[in-house]
Amino acid sequence: MLGSVAIGVALVLGKLVVGLLTGSLGILSEAVHSLFDLAASTFTLFAVRTARKPADREHPYGHGRAENLAAFTEGVLLLVTALGIAYEAIHRLQPAARW
């Protein structure tokens, strides 16, 4: 699991550098998508570690719901990413205003 986080960091940096150098919205959107994948992997890493903890006084049924919370957060992050990419794409498709 920790290896996927390290690979995610390398992917984000590589795509971001190439996207900024070329100005490609496609590559930049992939960099942002990879960034959110990295965040999701990190959430999953912590969620699995938390879910493995045994029940205690404050959590008599265990910590298993941590995985559900991480999955929900990952879904929200992907939705935010999609909305941001759509906004930028529409913005780039509109003709430049001529003064």
Short mmCIF file of N, CA and C in Angstrom, two decimals:
data_model
loop_
_atom_site.label_atom_id
_atom_site.label_comp_id
_atom_site.label_asym_id
_atom_site.label_seq_id
_atom_site.Cartn_x
_atom_site.Cartn_y
_atom_site.Cartn_z
N MET A 1 0.83 -1.20 0.00
CA MET A 1 0.00 0.00 0.00
C MET A 1 0.87 1.26 0.00
N LEU A 2 1.94 1.23 0.76
CA LEU A 2 2.83 2.38 0.79
C LEU A 2 3.53 2.58 -0.54
N GLY A 3 3.79 1.48 -1.25
CA GLY A 3 4.40 1.56 -2.57
C GLY A 3 3.51 2.28 -3.56
N SER A 4 2.18 2.08 -3.48
CA SER A 4 1.27 2.76 -4.39
C SER A 4 1.26 4.26 -4.14
N VAL A 5 1.48 4.66 -2.90
CA VAL A 5 1.56 6.09 -2.59
C VAL A 5 2.82 6.68 -3.21
N ALA A 6 3.94 5.97 -3.11
CA ALA A 6 5.20 6.46 -3.69
C ALA A 6 5.11 6.55 -5.21
N ILE A 7 4.52 5.54 -5.84
CA ILE A 7 4.35 5.58 -7.29
C ILE A 7 3.41 6.71 -7.69
N GLY A 8 2.38 6.94 -6.89
CA GLY A 8 1.45 8.04 -7.17
C GLY A 8 2.14 9.39 -7.15
N VAL A 9 3.05 9.59 -6.22
CA VAL A 9 3.81 10.85 -6.15
C VAL A 9 4.63 11.04 -7.42
N ALA A 10 5.29 9.97 -7.86
CA ALA A 10 6.11 10.06 -9.08
C ALA A 10 5.24 10.37 -10.30
N LEU A 11 4.08 9.73 -10.40
CA LEU A 11 3.18 10.00 -11.53
C LEU A 11 2.69 11.44 -11.54
N VAL A 12 2.29 11.93 -10.38
CA VAL A 12 1.79 13.31 -10.30
C VAL A 12 2.87 14.29 -10.74
N LEU A 13 4.07 14.11 -10.22
CA LEU A 13 5.16 15.04 -10.57
C LEU A 13 5.49 14.97 -12.06
N GLY A 14 5.58 13.77 -12.61
CA GLY A 14 5.89 13.63 -14.02
C GLY A 14 4.84 14.26 -14.92
N LYS A 15 3.58 13.97 -14.65
CA LYS A 15 2.49 14.52 -15.48
C LYS A 15 2.39 16.03 -15.31
N LEU A 16 2.61 16.52 -14.11
CA LEU A 16 2.53 17.96 -13.88
C LEU A 16 3.63 18.70 -14.64
N VAL A 17 4.83 18.18 -14.60
CA VAL A 17 5.94 18.83 -15.31
C VAL A 17 5.67 18.84 -16.81
N VAL A 18 5.28 17.70 -17.36
CA VAL A 18 5.02 17.63 -18.81
C VAL A 18 3.82 18.51 -19.17
N GLY A 19 2.79 18.50 -18.35
CA GLY A 19 1.61 19.32 -18.63
C GLY A 19 1.91 20.81 -18.61
N LEU A 20 2.73 21.23 -17.65
CA LEU A 20 3.08 22.66 -17.58
C LEU A 20 4.01 23.06 -18.73
N LEU A 21 4.91 22.17 -19.10
CA LEU A 21 5.82 22.49 -20.20
C LEU A 21 5.09 22.57 -21.54
N THR A 22 4.08 21.73 -21.74
CA THR A 22 3.37 21.70 -23.02
C THR A 22 2.10 22.55 -23.02
N GLY A 23 1.57 22.85 -21.84
CA GLY A 23 0.31 23.59 -21.76
C GLY A 23 -0.89 22.74 -22.14
N SER A 24 -0.74 21.44 -22.15
CA SER A 24 -1.81 20.53 -22.56
C SER A 24 -2.83 20.34 -21.44
N LEU A 25 -4.10 20.68 -21.74
CA LEU A 25 -5.15 20.49 -20.74
C LEU A 25 -5.34 19.01 -20.46
N GLY A 26 -5.17 18.16 -21.46
CA GLY A 26 -5.32 16.72 -21.27
C GLY A 26 -4.32 16.17 -20.26
N ILE A 27 -3.07 16.58 -20.41
CA ILE A 27 -2.03 16.10 -19.49
C ILE A 27 -2.19 16.73 -18.11
N LEU A 28 -2.55 18.01 -18.07
CA LEU A 28 -2.78 18.66 -16.77
C LEU A 28 -3.96 18.03 -16.04
N SER A 29 -5.01 17.67 -16.78
CA SER A 29 -6.15 17.03 -16.14
C SER A 29 -5.76 15.65 -15.63
N GLU A 30 -4.89 14.96 -16.34
CA GLU A 30 -4.40 13.67 -15.86
C GLU A 30 -3.55 13.85 -14.61
N ALA A 31 -2.78 14.95 -14.55
CA ALA A 31 -1.98 15.22 -13.35
C ALA A 31 -2.90 15.45 -12.14
N VAL A 32 -3.96 16.22 -12.34
CA VAL A 32 -4.91 16.47 -11.25
C VAL A 32 -5.61 15.17 -10.86
N HIS A 33 -6.00 14.39 -11.86
CA HIS A 33 -6.63 13.10 -11.58
C HIS A 33 -5.69 12.20 -10.79
N SER A 34 -4.43 12.16 -11.18
CA SER A 34 -3.44 11.36 -10.46
C SER A 34 -3.23 11.89 -9.05
N LEU A 35 -3.30 13.20 -8.89
CA LEU A 35 -3.18 13.79 -7.55
C LEU A 35 -4.31 13.31 -6.65
N PHE A 36 -5.52 13.29 -7.19
CA PHE A 36 -6.64 12.81 -6.40
C PHE A 36 -6.58 11.30 -6.19
N ASP A 37 -6.03 10.57 -7.14
CA ASP A 37 -5.79 9.14 -6.93
C ASP A 37 -4.79 8.94 -5.80
N LEU A 38 -3.78 9.79 -5.76
CA LEU A 38 -2.80 9.74 -4.68
C LEU A 38 -3.47 10.01 -3.33
N ALA A 39 -4.33 11.01 -3.30
CA ALA A 39 -5.06 11.31 -2.07
C ALA A 39 -5.94 10.12 -1.68
N ALA A 40 -6.58 9.51 -2.66
CA ALA A 40 -7.44 8.35 -2.38
C ALA A 40 -6.61 7.19 -1.85
N SER A 41 -5.44 6.95 -2.41
CA SER A 41 -4.58 5.88 -1.92
C SER A 41 -4.14 6.16 -0.48
N THR A 42 -3.86 7.41 -0.20
CA THR A 42 -3.47 7.78 1.16
C THR A 42 -4.63 7.58 2.12
N PHE A 43 -5.83 8.01 1.72
CA PHE A 43 -7.02 7.78 2.56
C PHE A 43 -7.22 6.29 2.81
N THR A 44 -7.05 5.50 1.76
CA THR A 44 -7.24 4.05 1.89
C THR A 44 -6.22 3.46 2.83
N LEU A 45 -4.98 3.90 2.72
CA LEU A 45 -3.92 3.41 3.60
C LEU A 45 -4.29 3.65 5.06
N PHE A 46 -4.70 4.88 5.38
CA PHE A 46 -5.06 5.19 6.76
C PHE A 46 -6.36 4.51 7.18
N ALA A 47 -7.30 4.38 6.25
CA ALA A 47 -8.57 3.74 6.58
C ALA A 47 -8.38 2.26 6.92
N VAL A 48 -7.56 1.58 6.14
CA VAL A 48 -7.32 0.16 6.40
C VAL A 48 -6.60 -0.02 7.74
N ARG A 49 -5.64 0.84 8.00
CA ARG A 49 -4.94 0.77 9.30
C ARG A 49 -5.91 1.04 10.45
N THR A 50 -6.79 2.01 10.27
CA THR A 50 -7.75 2.33 11.33
C THR A 50 -8.78 1.22 11.48
N ALA A 51 -9.24 0.66 10.38
CA ALA A 51 -10.27 -0.39 10.43
C ALA A 51 -9.77 -1.65 11.12
N ARG A 52 -8.49 -1.88 11.08
CA ARG A 52 -7.92 -3.07 11.72
C ARG A 52 -7.88 -2.97 13.25
N LYS A 53 -8.02 -1.78 13.78
CA LYS A 53 -7.96 -1.61 15.23
C LYS A 53 -9.12 -2.36 15.88
N PRO A 54 -8.86 -2.96 17.02
CA PRO A 54 -9.95 -3.67 17.71
C PRO A 54 -10.94 -2.70 18.35
N ALA A 55 -12.10 -3.24 18.72
CA ALA A 55 -13.12 -2.42 19.39
C ALA A 55 -12.56 -1.88 20.70
N ASP A 56 -13.02 -0.69 21.06
CA ASP A 56 -12.64 -0.10 22.34
C ASP A 56 -13.87 0.55 22.97
N ARG A 57 -13.66 1.28 24.03
CA ARG A 57 -14.78 1.87 24.76
C ARG A 57 -15.57 2.86 23.89
N GLU A 58 -14.87 3.68 23.12
CA GLU A 58 -15.55 4.67 22.28
C GLU A 58 -16.11 4.08 21.00
N HIS A 59 -15.60 2.94 20.58
CA HIS A 59 -16.04 2.27 19.34
C HIS A 59 -16.32 0.80 19.65
N PRO A 60 -17.44 0.52 20.30
CA PRO A 60 -17.70 -0.85 20.74
C PRO A 60 -17.88 -1.85 19.60
N TYR A 61 -18.16 -1.37 18.39
CA TYR A 61 -18.34 -2.27 17.24
C TYR A 61 -17.13 -2.26 16.32
N GLY A 62 -16.06 -1.66 16.76
CA GLY A 62 -14.84 -1.63 15.97
C GLY A 62 -14.73 -0.35 15.14
N HIS A 63 -13.76 -0.34 14.27
CA HIS A 63 -13.44 0.84 13.45
C HIS A 63 -13.67 0.59 11.97
N GLY A 64 -14.45 -0.41 11.63
CA GLY A 64 -14.65 -0.80 10.25
C GLY A 64 -15.25 0.27 9.35
N ARG A 65 -15.97 1.19 9.92
CA ARG A 65 -16.60 2.24 9.10
C ARG A 65 -15.60 3.24 8.55
N ALA A 66 -14.38 3.19 9.02
CA ALA A 66 -13.35 4.08 8.48
C ALA A 66 -13.16 3.84 7.00
N GLU A 67 -13.27 2.59 6.57
CA GLU A 67 -13.14 2.28 5.14
C GLU A 67 -14.29 2.91 4.34
N ASN A 68 -15.50 2.89 4.89
CA ASN A 68 -16.64 3.51 4.20
C ASN A 68 -16.44 5.01 4.07
N LEU A 69 -15.96 5.64 5.11
CA LEU A 69 -15.71 7.08 5.08
C LEU A 69 -14.64 7.42 4.04
N ALA A 70 -13.60 6.61 3.97
CA ALA A 70 -12.54 6.85 2.97
C ALA A 70 -13.09 6.70 1.56
N ALA A 71 -13.92 5.69 1.33
CA ALA A 71 -14.50 5.48 -0.01
C ALA A 71 -15.41 6.64 -0.39
N PHE A 72 -16.19 7.14 0.55
CA PHE A 72 -17.05 8.29 0.28
C PHE A 72 -16.21 9.52 -0.08
N THR A 73 -15.15 9.74 0.68
CA THR A 73 -14.27 10.88 0.43
C THR A 73 -13.62 10.78 -0.94
N GLU A 74 -13.21 9.58 -1.32
CA GLU A 74 -12.63 9.37 -2.65
C GLU A 74 -13.64 9.72 -3.74
N GLY A 75 -14.89 9.34 -3.56
CA GLY A 75 -15.93 9.67 -4.54
C GLY A 75 -16.12 11.17 -4.67
N VAL A 76 -16.13 11.87 -3.55
CA VAL A 76 -16.29 13.33 -3.57
C VAL A 76 -15.10 13.97 -4.29
N LEU A 77 -13.90 13.49 -4.02
CA LEU A 77 -12.71 14.04 -4.68
C LEU A 77 -12.77 13.85 -6.19
N LEU A 78 -13.21 12.68 -6.63
CA LEU A 78 -13.33 12.44 -8.07
C LEU A 78 -14.38 13.34 -8.70
N LEU A 79 -15.47 13.59 -7.99
CA LEU A 79 -16.50 14.49 -8.50
C LEU A 79 -15.96 15.91 -8.63
N VAL A 80 -15.23 16.36 -7.63
CA VAL A 80 -14.64 17.70 -7.68
C VAL A 80 -13.66 17.80 -8.85
N THR A 81 -12.87 16.76 -9.06
CA THR A 81 -11.93 16.74 -10.18
C THR A 81 -12.66 16.85 -11.52
N ALA A 82 -13.71 16.06 -11.68
CA ALA A 82 -14.47 16.08 -12.93
C ALA A 82 -15.08 17.46 -13.18
N LEU A 83 -15.63 18.07 -12.15
CA LEU A 83 -16.22 19.41 -12.30
C LEU A 83 -15.16 20.44 -12.67
N GLY A 84 -13.99 20.36 -12.06
CA GLY A 84 -12.91 21.30 -12.38
C GLY A 84 -12.42 21.15 -13.82
N ILE A 85 -12.28 19.91 -14.27
CA ILE A 85 -11.84 19.66 -15.64
C ILE A 85 -12.90 20.15 -16.63
N ALA A 86 -14.17 19.89 -16.34
CA ALA A 86 -15.25 20.35 -17.22
C ALA A 86 -15.28 21.87 -17.29
N TYR A 87 -15.12 22.53 -16.15
CA TYR A 87 -15.12 24.00 -16.13
C TYR A 87 -13.99 24.55 -17.01
N GLU A 88 -12.79 24.00 -16.84
CA GLU A 88 -11.64 24.49 -17.61
C GLU A 88 -11.82 24.20 -19.09
N ALA A 89 -12.37 23.05 -19.44
CA ALA A 89 -12.58 22.70 -20.84
C ALA A 89 -13.57 23.66 -21.49
N ILE A 90 -14.67 23.95 -20.81
CA ILE A 90 -15.66 24.89 -21.33
C ILE A 90 -15.05 26.28 -21.48
N HIS A 91 -14.26 26.66 -20.47
CA HIS A 91 -13.60 27.97 -20.50
C HIS A 91 -12.67 28.07 -21.72
N ARG A 92 -11.96 27.00 -22.04
CA ARG A 92 -11.04 27.01 -23.17
C ARG A 92 -11.76 26.93 -24.51
N LEU A 93 -12.96 26.38 -24.53
CA LEU A 93 -13.71 26.28 -25.78
C LEU A 93 -14.37 27.60 -26.17
N GLN A 94 -14.61 28.46 -25.21
CA GLN A 94 -15.24 29.74 -25.53
C GLN A 94 -14.26 30.62 -26.29
N PRO A 95 -14.75 31.30 -27.32
CA PRO A 95 -13.83 32.15 -28.07
C PRO A 95 -13.35 33.32 -27.22
N ALA A 96 -12.13 33.72 -27.48
CA ALA A 96 -11.56 34.84 -26.74
C ALA A 96 -12.31 36.13 -27.07
N ALA A 97 -12.55 36.91 -26.05
CA ALA A 97 -13.25 38.18 -26.25
C ALA A 97 -12.32 39.15 -27.01
N ARG A 98 -12.88 39.82 -27.98
CA ARG A 98 -12.08 40.80 -28.75
C ARG A 98 -12.51 42.20 -28.35
N TRP A 99 -11.56 42.99 -27.98
CA TRP A 99 -11.87 44.36 -27.55
C TRP A 99 -11.48 45.32 -28.59
#
